[in-house]
């Protein structure tokens, strides 16, 4: 067998770490651009890692010189240098040879989704349902916000177009009295406003996308739909299947997610975050072109092709046609471990996960090797069970611990 290509990864957080956990047994080599002590490099020793920032163009070129294909675990990267290495190539300093390094997902996808407003305009123009939105010019924020409130009505969301995660960069405007606070909270950032969606539930679907070397779409393959529950804009729990949602709505969510991912570029896994409305219809919130928190459950629930294995195999173009992504368990719940008020706040929860054996629910602990800070994602626990098992009952003490930790 020929040696598999070396994968260069921008970003070394927990997503990269779980990607490397999947890569090991599959025999894929992953080299990482990030700090020397980042979560990914803690579990993957390799002489060709690049130490530095994935926002530094020279470091990205260095990584590209050392690998055969590039991928990302975060979308907030420099897409100009990714376009450069993919289209014009990198130069070998010794031989002077120029070599193009493919980037998956494509730099075009990364550039588009980095701007949440542009991303949704793109989907909306293709008939995908999105919340009504208006760009806010940067002349006079208050004038723009008043204009948006007339167009959208209260409440509405003001969002930073770029760079946000875990709701940082979002502000809910409940009435005219909130406009000053919104302008102040998001001062200096390019903004847009979005109608508030009175959703009954948030759903997410991971989709695998494949294409040939010329960039022609080959296929899209969706994982089961999950329900995502956010607290203070941060994902707290993920339920597979969603609770009390009928088959038709789940099928529609998968269909919409596949349509969305078809309209993007490159290979890999893509997370599609959606709102489920009262009438059973679906609206797209945003897309993350990479493995995602809402797909962690696939490690245990779809073990033959977790989202991490899918990312690796998709980059290599090893995804079989007619792939079906069906869970091997009837129920899964993922619970995030966020740093608590004190560095040791999560110790009891971790102990509980390490020592739990219920017989009918399996408990899988994942710690990311990150220092605990309040609200920071430092690990997660996945629970799986067969049909009829009261998984909600099993997880109750864990959820109680999570709620205690915040105090
Ligand atoms: P992520 O960490 O997922 O990248 P983000 O910072 O990009 O988050 P959004 O996904 O835009 O933020 O919003 C975070 C959460 O805020 C959503 O999951 C949802 O709960 C709520 N939210 C966002 N937009 C709306 C909206 N238009 N109407 C109602 N709720 C919203
Ligand atoms: Mg986002
Ligand atoms: Mg989001």
Short mmCIF file of C-alpha atoms and ligand atoms in Angstrom, two decimals:
data_model
loop_
_atom_site.label_atom_id
_atom_site.label_comp_id
_atom_site.label_asym_id
_atom_site.label_seq_id
_atom_site.Cartn_x
_atom_site.Cartn_y
_atom_site.Cartn_z
CA UNK A 1 0.00 0.00 0.00
CA UNK A 2 1.26 3.50 -0.76
CA UNK A 3 1.82 5.86 2.11
CA UNK A 4 -1.31 7.98 2.69
CA UNK A 5 -0.97 11.72 2.14
CA UNK A 6 -0.04 13.86 5.14
CA UNK A 7 -2.92 16.04 6.32
CA UNK A 8 -2.11 19.56 7.55
CA UNK A 9 -4.56 20.89 10.13
CA UNK A 10 -5.12 24.56 10.96
CA UNK A 11 -6.04 24.76 14.63
CA UNK A 12 -5.28 22.37 17.46
CA UNK A 13 -8.27 22.50 19.79
CA UNK A 14 -10.58 19.69 20.87
CA UNK A 15 -11.96 19.11 17.38
CA UNK A 16 -8.44 18.56 16.06
CA UNK A 17 -7.70 16.33 19.04
CA UNK A 18 -10.69 14.10 18.30
CA UNK A 19 -9.74 14.14 14.61
CA UNK A 20 -6.31 12.78 15.60
CA UNK A 21 -7.91 10.19 17.90
CA UNK A 22 -9.77 8.94 14.82
CA UNK A 23 -6.74 9.26 12.53
CA UNK A 24 -4.45 7.05 14.63
CA UNK A 25 -5.98 3.63 13.98
CA UNK A 26 -6.77 4.57 10.38
CA UNK A 27 -3.08 5.21 9.73
CA UNK A 28 -3.48 8.85 8.70
CA UNK A 29 -0.74 11.31 9.61
CA UNK A 30 -1.98 14.70 10.79
CA UNK A 31 0.37 17.63 11.33
CA UNK A 32 -0.92 20.64 13.19
CA UNK A 33 -0.39 24.40 13.11
CA UNK A 34 -1.02 25.78 16.59
CA UNK A 35 0.72 26.31 19.95
CA UNK A 36 3.05 23.51 21.09
CA UNK A 37 0.85 22.64 24.09
CA UNK A 38 -2.52 22.77 22.29
CA UNK A 39 -5.02 19.94 22.97
CA UNK A 40 -4.36 18.29 19.58
CA UNK A 41 -0.59 18.18 19.89
CA UNK A 42 -0.81 16.77 23.43
CA UNK A 43 -1.93 13.45 21.95
CA UNK A 44 -0.10 13.50 18.62
CA UNK A 45 3.69 13.74 18.56
CA UNK A 46 5.01 14.52 15.09
CA UNK A 47 8.30 16.10 13.99
CA UNK A 48 6.56 18.18 11.31
CA UNK A 49 4.05 20.13 13.44
CA UNK A 50 4.30 23.91 12.96
CA UNK A 51 4.27 26.05 16.09
CA UNK A 52 2.48 29.37 15.75
CA UNK A 53 -0.84 30.94 14.88
CA UNK A 54 -3.15 29.62 12.18
CA UNK A 55 -3.88 33.28 11.42
CA UNK A 56 -0.25 33.89 10.39
CA UNK A 57 0.08 33.53 6.56
CA UNK A 58 3.77 32.57 6.71
CA UNK A 59 3.00 29.75 9.18
CA UNK A 60 0.18 28.50 6.96
CA UNK A 61 2.60 28.41 3.99
CA UNK A 62 5.07 26.51 6.18
CA UNK A 63 2.38 23.95 7.08
CA UNK A 64 1.40 23.67 3.40
CA UNK A 65 5.02 22.96 2.43
CA UNK A 66 5.09 20.06 4.89
CA UNK A 67 1.82 18.34 3.91
CA UNK A 68 -0.21 17.06 0.95
CA UNK A 69 -3.65 18.41 1.79
CA UNK A 70 -4.90 21.07 4.21
CA UNK A 71 -7.97 21.09 6.43
CA UNK A 72 -9.28 23.17 9.33
CA UNK A 73 -10.89 22.66 12.71
CA UNK A 74 -12.01 26.30 12.87
CA UNK A 75 -13.49 28.57 10.19
CA UNK A 76 -11.94 31.81 11.45
CA UNK A 77 -8.73 31.40 9.43
CA UNK A 78 -6.93 33.47 6.79
CA UNK A 79 -8.61 32.46 3.53
CA UNK A 80 -6.34 34.61 1.30
CA UNK A 81 -3.35 32.41 2.08
CA UNK A 82 -5.47 29.25 1.70
CA UNK A 83 -6.59 30.44 -1.74
CA UNK A 84 -2.94 31.15 -2.56
CA UNK A 85 -1.65 27.68 -1.64
CA UNK A 86 -4.59 25.95 -3.36
CA UNK A 87 -4.47 27.91 -6.62
CA UNK A 88 -0.93 29.28 -7.02
CA UNK A 89 0.88 26.84 -4.74
CA UNK A 90 3.82 26.89 -2.34
CA UNK A 91 7.48 27.01 -3.28
CA UNK A 92 9.96 24.47 -1.98
CA UNK A 93 12.84 26.64 -0.66
CA UNK A 94 15.48 24.07 -1.61
CA UNK A 95 14.42 23.02 -5.11
CA UNK A 96 12.34 26.06 -6.09
CA UNK A 97 9.55 23.71 -7.19
CA UNK A 98 6.02 25.07 -6.91
CA UNK A 99 3.32 22.68 -5.73
CA UNK A 100 -0.41 23.28 -5.24
CA UNK A 101 -1.86 22.04 -1.96
CA UNK A 102 -5.60 21.26 -2.00
CA UNK A 103 -7.69 22.74 0.81
CA UNK A 104 -10.77 20.87 2.12
CA UNK A 105 -13.29 22.27 2.75
CA UNK A 106 -12.55 24.80 0.02
CA UNK A 107 -11.25 28.27 0.94
CA UNK A 108 -14.35 29.54 -0.95
CA UNK A 109 -16.61 27.87 1.61
CA UNK A 110 -14.52 29.18 4.49
CA UNK A 111 -14.57 32.72 3.08
CA UNK A 112 -18.32 32.64 2.56
CA UNK A 113 -19.30 31.26 5.96
CA UNK A 114 -16.94 33.57 7.85
CA UNK A 115 -19.42 36.33 7.09
CA UNK A 116 -22.68 35.12 8.65
CA UNK A 117 -24.75 37.68 6.72
CA UNK A 118 -23.22 36.76 3.33
CA UNK A 119 -23.55 33.08 4.19
CA UNK A 120 -27.28 33.39 4.72
CA UNK A 121 -27.78 35.60 1.66
CA UNK A 122 -26.16 32.76 -0.29
CA UNK A 123 -28.57 30.18 1.15
CA UNK A 124 -31.60 32.45 0.83
CA UNK A 125 -30.84 33.06 -2.85
CA UNK A 126 -30.98 29.28 -3.36
CA UNK A 127 -34.41 28.94 -1.83
CA UNK A 128 -33.25 27.77 1.60
CA UNK A 129 -35.47 29.24 4.34
CA UNK A 130 -33.59 31.75 6.52
CA UNK A 131 -34.69 34.46 8.96
CA UNK A 132 -35.22 37.88 7.40
CA UNK A 133 -32.00 39.86 7.78
CA UNK A 134 -30.64 43.32 7.03
CA UNK A 135 -27.04 44.48 6.76
CA UNK A 136 -26.19 47.44 9.00
CA UNK A 137 -23.95 49.99 7.30
CA UNK A 138 -21.16 51.37 9.45
CA UNK A 139 -22.04 55.08 9.09
CA UNK A 140 -24.22 55.66 12.14
CA UNK A 141 -25.02 52.52 14.10
CA UNK A 142 -28.01 54.02 15.90
CA UNK A 143 -29.60 55.17 12.65
CA UNK A 144 -29.00 51.71 11.16
CA UNK A 145 -30.42 49.97 14.23
CA UNK A 146 -33.56 52.12 14.22
CA UNK A 147 -33.99 51.34 10.52
CA UNK A 148 -33.60 47.62 11.23
CA UNK A 149 -36.15 47.76 14.06
CA UNK A 150 -38.71 49.32 11.71
CA UNK A 151 -38.06 46.63 9.12
CA UNK A 152 -37.91 43.61 11.44
CA UNK A 153 -39.99 44.64 14.46
CA UNK A 154 -39.06 43.74 18.07
CA UNK A 155 -37.52 41.54 19.29
CA UNK A 156 -34.65 41.12 16.85
CA UNK A 157 -31.04 39.97 16.96
CA UNK A 158 -28.01 42.12 16.22
CA UNK A 159 -25.04 40.00 15.24
CA UNK A 160 -21.40 40.55 14.40
CA UNK A 161 -20.94 39.42 10.80
CA UNK A 162 -17.56 37.82 11.55
CA UNK A 163 -15.53 36.05 14.20
CA UNK A 164 -18.27 35.04 16.62
CA UNK A 165 -18.82 31.75 18.41
CA UNK A 166 -20.87 30.58 21.39
CA UNK A 167 -23.12 33.61 20.91
CA UNK A 168 -20.31 36.10 21.60
CA UNK A 169 -21.08 38.80 19.09
CA UNK A 170 -24.87 38.39 19.36
CA UNK A 171 -27.25 40.79 21.11
CA UNK A 172 -30.99 40.36 21.52
CA UNK A 173 -32.85 43.66 21.19
CA UNK A 174 -36.13 43.31 23.06
CA UNK A 175 -37.37 46.85 22.54
CA UNK A 176 -36.28 50.39 21.64
CA UNK A 177 -34.72 50.72 25.12
CA UNK A 178 -32.08 48.10 24.20
CA UNK A 179 -30.75 49.83 21.10
CA UNK A 180 -28.07 51.86 22.91
CA UNK A 181 -26.81 48.80 24.77
CA UNK A 182 -26.64 46.79 21.52
CA UNK A 183 -24.64 49.53 19.80
CA UNK A 184 -22.28 49.71 22.76
CA UNK A 185 -21.84 45.94 23.17
CA UNK A 186 -20.93 45.42 19.52
CA UNK A 187 -19.19 48.76 18.86
CA UNK A 188 -16.71 48.80 15.99
CA UNK A 189 -17.75 45.45 14.48
CA UNK A 190 -19.41 45.01 11.07
CA UNK A 191 -22.98 44.07 12.02
CA UNK A 192 -26.25 42.81 10.65
CA UNK A 193 -29.70 42.41 12.13
CA UNK A 194 -31.86 39.33 11.98
CA UNK A 195 -35.50 38.71 12.82
CA UNK A 196 -35.95 36.84 16.08
CA UNK A 197 -37.15 33.30 15.38
CA UNK A 198 -39.70 31.95 17.91
CA UNK A 199 -38.45 28.41 17.43
CA UNK A 200 -39.84 25.42 19.30
CA UNK A 201 -36.52 23.62 19.13
CA UNK A 202 -33.04 23.87 17.63
CA UNK A 203 -31.92 21.04 15.38
CA UNK A 204 -28.61 20.22 13.73
CA UNK A 205 -27.53 17.84 11.00
CA UNK A 206 -23.98 16.87 10.08
CA UNK A 207 -23.52 16.31 6.35
CA UNK A 208 -20.59 14.66 4.56
CA UNK A 209 -19.77 16.26 1.20
CA UNK A 210 -17.63 14.68 -1.48
CA UNK A 211 -16.37 16.03 -4.80
CA UNK A 212 -13.83 15.02 -7.43
CA UNK A 213 -10.41 16.63 -7.91
CA UNK A 214 -11.91 19.12 -10.38
CA UNK A 215 -14.38 20.33 -7.76
CA UNK A 216 -17.50 18.64 -9.17
CA UNK A 217 -19.98 17.61 -6.47
CA UNK A 218 -20.16 13.81 -6.06
CA UNK A 219 -22.47 13.31 -3.10
CA UNK A 220 -23.91 14.55 0.17
CA UNK A 221 -24.69 12.15 3.03
CA UNK A 222 -26.49 13.28 6.17
CA UNK A 223 -26.23 11.90 9.68
CA UNK A 224 -29.38 11.60 11.82
CA UNK A 225 -30.99 14.81 13.03
CA UNK A 226 -30.20 15.90 16.56
CA UNK A 227 -31.82 18.36 18.95
CA UNK A 228 -29.40 20.92 20.37
CA UNK A 229 -30.19 22.70 23.62
CA UNK A 230 -28.38 25.97 24.29
CA UNK A 231 -28.04 27.73 27.60
CA UNK A 232 -26.72 31.31 27.51
CA UNK A 233 -26.03 30.74 23.79
CA UNK A 234 -23.66 27.82 24.48
CA UNK A 235 -24.61 24.28 23.53
CA UNK A 236 -25.44 22.34 26.69
CA UNK A 237 -26.94 19.05 25.48
CA UNK A 238 -27.53 17.20 22.23
CA UNK A 239 -30.28 14.58 21.86
CA UNK A 240 -30.41 11.88 19.18
CA UNK A 241 -33.17 11.52 18.17
CA UNK A 242 -34.75 14.90 18.93
CA UNK A 243 -37.38 14.66 21.67
CA UNK A 244 -41.00 14.51 20.48
CA UNK A 245 -40.32 15.53 16.89
CA UNK A 246 -42.15 13.62 14.17
CA UNK A 247 -40.47 11.74 11.34
CA UNK A 248 -41.61 14.23 8.70
CA UNK A 249 -39.89 17.17 10.39
CA UNK A 250 -36.69 15.11 10.83
CA UNK A 251 -36.74 14.12 7.16
CA UNK A 252 -37.27 17.74 6.16
CA UNK A 253 -34.33 18.85 8.34
CA UNK A 254 -32.07 16.30 6.64
CA UNK A 255 -33.28 17.36 3.20
CA UNK A 256 -32.69 21.08 3.90
CA UNK A 257 -29.25 20.35 5.41
CA UNK A 258 -28.22 18.37 2.32
CA UNK A 259 -29.42 21.19 0.03
CA UNK A 260 -27.39 23.70 2.02
CA UNK A 261 -24.22 21.63 1.88
CA UNK A 262 -24.64 20.94 -1.85
CA UNK A 263 -24.42 24.72 -2.41
CA UNK A 264 -20.95 24.91 -0.80
CA UNK A 265 -17.52 23.78 -2.02
CA UNK A 266 -14.96 21.17 -1.00
CA UNK A 267 -14.87 17.86 0.82
CA UNK A 268 -15.48 17.11 4.47
CA UNK A 269 -18.17 17.27 7.12
CA UNK A 270 -20.41 20.30 7.55
CA UNK A 271 -22.68 21.14 10.49
CA UNK A 272 -26.01 22.75 9.62
CA UNK A 273 -27.69 24.50 12.58
CA UNK A 274 -31.43 24.94 12.16
CA UNK A 275 -34.59 26.15 13.89
CA UNK A 276 -37.73 24.02 14.02
CA UNK A 277 -40.87 26.18 13.96
CA UNK A 278 -44.30 25.54 15.43
CA UNK A 279 -45.75 24.50 12.05
CA UNK A 280 -43.04 21.86 11.56
CA UNK A 281 -41.07 23.93 9.05
CA UNK A 282 -37.30 24.38 9.16
CA UNK A 283 -35.18 27.54 9.01
CA UNK A 284 -31.38 27.50 8.67
CA UNK A 285 -29.40 29.39 11.34
CA UNK A 286 -25.79 28.87 10.24
CA UNK A 287 -23.27 26.38 8.90
CA UNK A 288 -19.90 25.34 10.31
CA UNK A 289 -17.74 23.67 7.63
CA UNK A 290 -15.97 21.21 9.94
CA UNK A 291 -16.60 18.65 12.68
CA UNK A 292 -18.95 20.20 15.24
CA UNK A 293 -20.10 19.95 18.84
CA UNK A 294 -23.49 18.65 17.63
CA UNK A 295 -21.69 15.73 15.95
CA UNK A 296 -19.61 14.46 18.90
CA UNK A 297 -22.28 11.83 19.55
CA UNK A 298 -21.32 10.09 16.27
CA UNK A 299 -18.10 8.77 17.87
CA UNK A 300 -20.19 6.26 19.82
CA UNK A 301 -23.52 6.29 17.95
CA UNK A 302 -22.17 5.91 14.39
CA UNK A 303 -18.87 4.22 15.24
CA UNK A 304 -18.16 2.87 11.75
CA UNK A 305 -18.02 6.46 10.45
CA UNK A 306 -17.95 9.12 13.17
CA UNK A 307 -17.84 12.73 12.00
CA UNK A 308 -14.07 12.63 12.53
CA UNK A 309 -13.51 9.50 10.44
CA UNK A 310 -15.81 11.01 7.83
CA UNK A 311 -13.75 14.20 7.74
CA UNK A 312 -10.55 12.19 7.16
CA UNK A 313 -12.01 9.80 4.59
CA UNK A 314 -13.77 12.66 2.77
CA UNK A 315 -10.53 14.63 2.49
CA UNK A 316 -8.91 11.51 0.99
CA UNK A 317 -11.94 10.95 -1.25
CA UNK A 318 -12.56 7.51 0.26
CA UNK A 319 -16.27 7.96 0.99
CA UNK A 320 -18.24 5.20 -0.76
CA UNK A 321 -21.17 6.13 -2.98
CA UNK A 322 -24.58 5.15 -1.58
CA UNK A 323 -23.27 5.64 1.96
CA UNK A 324 -25.98 5.43 4.61
CA UNK A 325 -25.31 7.01 7.97
CA UNK A 326 -27.52 5.22 10.44
CA UNK A 327 -26.94 5.09 14.20
CA UNK A 328 -25.97 1.80 15.85
CA UNK A 329 -27.84 2.79 19.02
CA UNK A 330 -31.44 3.95 19.46
CA UNK A 331 -30.66 6.88 21.71
CA UNK A 332 -27.67 9.09 22.43
CA UNK A 333 -27.27 12.19 24.57
CA UNK A 334 -24.20 14.42 24.62
CA UNK A 335 -23.59 16.69 27.60
CA UNK A 336 -20.94 19.39 27.39
CA UNK A 337 -18.55 19.93 30.28
CA UNK A 338 -17.98 23.66 30.61
CA UNK A 339 -15.47 25.12 33.03
CA UNK A 340 -17.21 26.13 36.27
CA UNK A 341 -16.75 28.94 38.75
CA UNK A 342 -13.56 27.32 40.15
CA UNK A 343 -10.81 25.29 38.42
CA UNK A 344 -11.93 22.13 40.23
CA UNK A 345 -15.70 22.72 39.75
CA UNK A 346 -16.00 19.90 37.22
CA UNK A 347 -14.18 17.27 39.30
CA UNK A 348 -17.36 15.70 40.71
CA UNK A 349 -18.96 15.46 37.30
CA UNK A 350 -15.83 13.80 35.90
CA UNK A 351 -15.71 11.35 38.82
CA UNK A 352 -19.36 10.51 38.25
CA UNK A 353 -18.69 9.81 34.57
CA UNK A 354 -15.63 7.70 35.39
CA UNK A 355 -17.47 5.55 37.89
CA UNK A 356 -20.92 5.22 36.32
CA UNK A 357 -22.09 1.88 35.14
CA UNK A 358 -25.83 1.49 34.92
CA UNK A 359 -26.05 -1.66 32.83
CA UNK A 360 -28.44 -0.22 30.28
CA UNK A 361 -26.83 3.14 29.51
CA UNK A 362 -23.22 3.44 28.40
CA UNK A 363 -21.27 6.47 29.58
CA UNK A 364 -18.32 7.82 27.57
CA UNK A 365 -16.14 10.56 29.00
CA UNK A 366 -14.06 12.84 26.75
CA UNK A 367 -11.68 15.37 28.30
CA UNK A 368 -9.85 17.78 26.04
CA UNK A 369 -6.68 18.53 28.04
CA UNK A 370 -7.65 22.19 28.41
CA UNK A 371 -7.23 24.37 31.49
CA UNK A 372 -10.62 25.09 33.03
CA UNK A 373 -12.00 28.60 32.67
CA UNK A 374 -15.58 29.63 33.42
CA UNK A 375 -17.79 28.73 30.45
CA UNK A 376 -14.98 27.15 28.42
CA UNK A 377 -15.69 23.83 26.69
CA UNK A 378 -13.27 21.44 28.40
CA UNK A 379 -14.89 18.08 27.70
CA UNK A 380 -18.10 16.22 27.03
CA UNK A 381 -19.91 13.04 28.04
CA UNK A 382 -21.88 10.89 25.61
CA UNK A 383 -24.56 8.48 26.83
CA UNK A 384 -25.97 5.75 24.60
CA UNK A 385 -28.83 3.32 25.18
CA UNK A 386 -31.13 0.99 23.34
CA UNK A 387 -34.80 1.62 22.69
CA UNK A 388 -37.10 1.95 25.70
CA UNK A 389 -34.33 2.77 28.18
CA UNK A 390 -35.04 5.87 30.29
CA UNK A 391 -31.88 7.70 29.25
CA UNK A 392 -33.27 10.99 30.61
CA UNK A 393 -33.41 9.37 34.05
CA UNK A 394 -29.80 8.17 33.75
CA UNK A 395 -28.46 11.56 32.80
CA UNK A 396 -30.41 13.51 35.45
CA UNK A 397 -27.65 13.35 38.12
CA UNK A 398 -25.11 14.45 35.50
CA UNK A 399 -27.25 17.40 34.43
CA UNK A 400 -27.68 18.32 38.12
CA UNK A 401 -23.89 18.37 38.52
CA UNK A 402 -23.54 20.57 35.42
CA UNK A 403 -26.09 23.00 36.86
CA UNK A 404 -24.30 23.02 40.26
CA UNK A 405 -20.93 23.78 38.65
CA UNK A 406 -22.09 27.12 37.35
CA UNK A 407 -22.61 28.44 40.86
P1 LIG B 1 -21.77 29.06 17.37
O1 LIG B 1 -20.97 28.77 18.60
O2 LIG B 1 -22.84 28.03 17.10
O3 LIG B 1 -20.94 29.38 16.17
P2 LIG B 1 -22.64 31.82 17.14
O4 LIG B 1 -21.88 32.72 18.03
O5 LIG B 1 -22.31 31.83 15.68
O6 LIG B 1 -22.63 30.37 17.74
P3 LIG B 1 -25.52 31.84 16.58
O7 LIG B 1 -25.54 30.45 16.12
O8 LIG B 1 -25.79 32.93 15.60
O9 LIG B 1 -24.15 32.21 17.35
O10 LIG B 1 -26.52 32.02 17.80
C1 LIG B 1 -26.34 31.34 19.03
C2 LIG B 1 -27.70 30.93 19.57
O11 LIG B 1 -28.53 32.09 19.76
C3 LIG B 1 -28.49 30.05 18.62
O12 LIG B 1 -28.10 28.70 18.73
C4 LIG B 1 -29.91 30.31 19.13
O13 LIG B 1 -30.14 29.64 20.34
C5 LIG B 1 -29.87 31.80 19.42
N1 LIG B 1 -30.27 32.57 18.21
C6 LIG B 1 -29.44 32.99 17.23
N2 LIG B 1 -30.13 33.65 16.27
C7 LIG B 1 -31.40 33.64 16.63
C8 LIG B 1 -32.62 34.17 16.06
N3 LIG B 1 -32.62 34.85 14.91
N4 LIG B 1 -33.77 33.96 16.73
C9 LIG B 1 -33.79 33.28 17.91
N5 LIG B 1 -32.70 32.79 18.50
C10 LIG B 1 -31.51 32.96 17.89
MG1 LIG B 2 -21.40 30.43 14.56
MG1 LIG B 3 -24.45 28.77 16.10
#
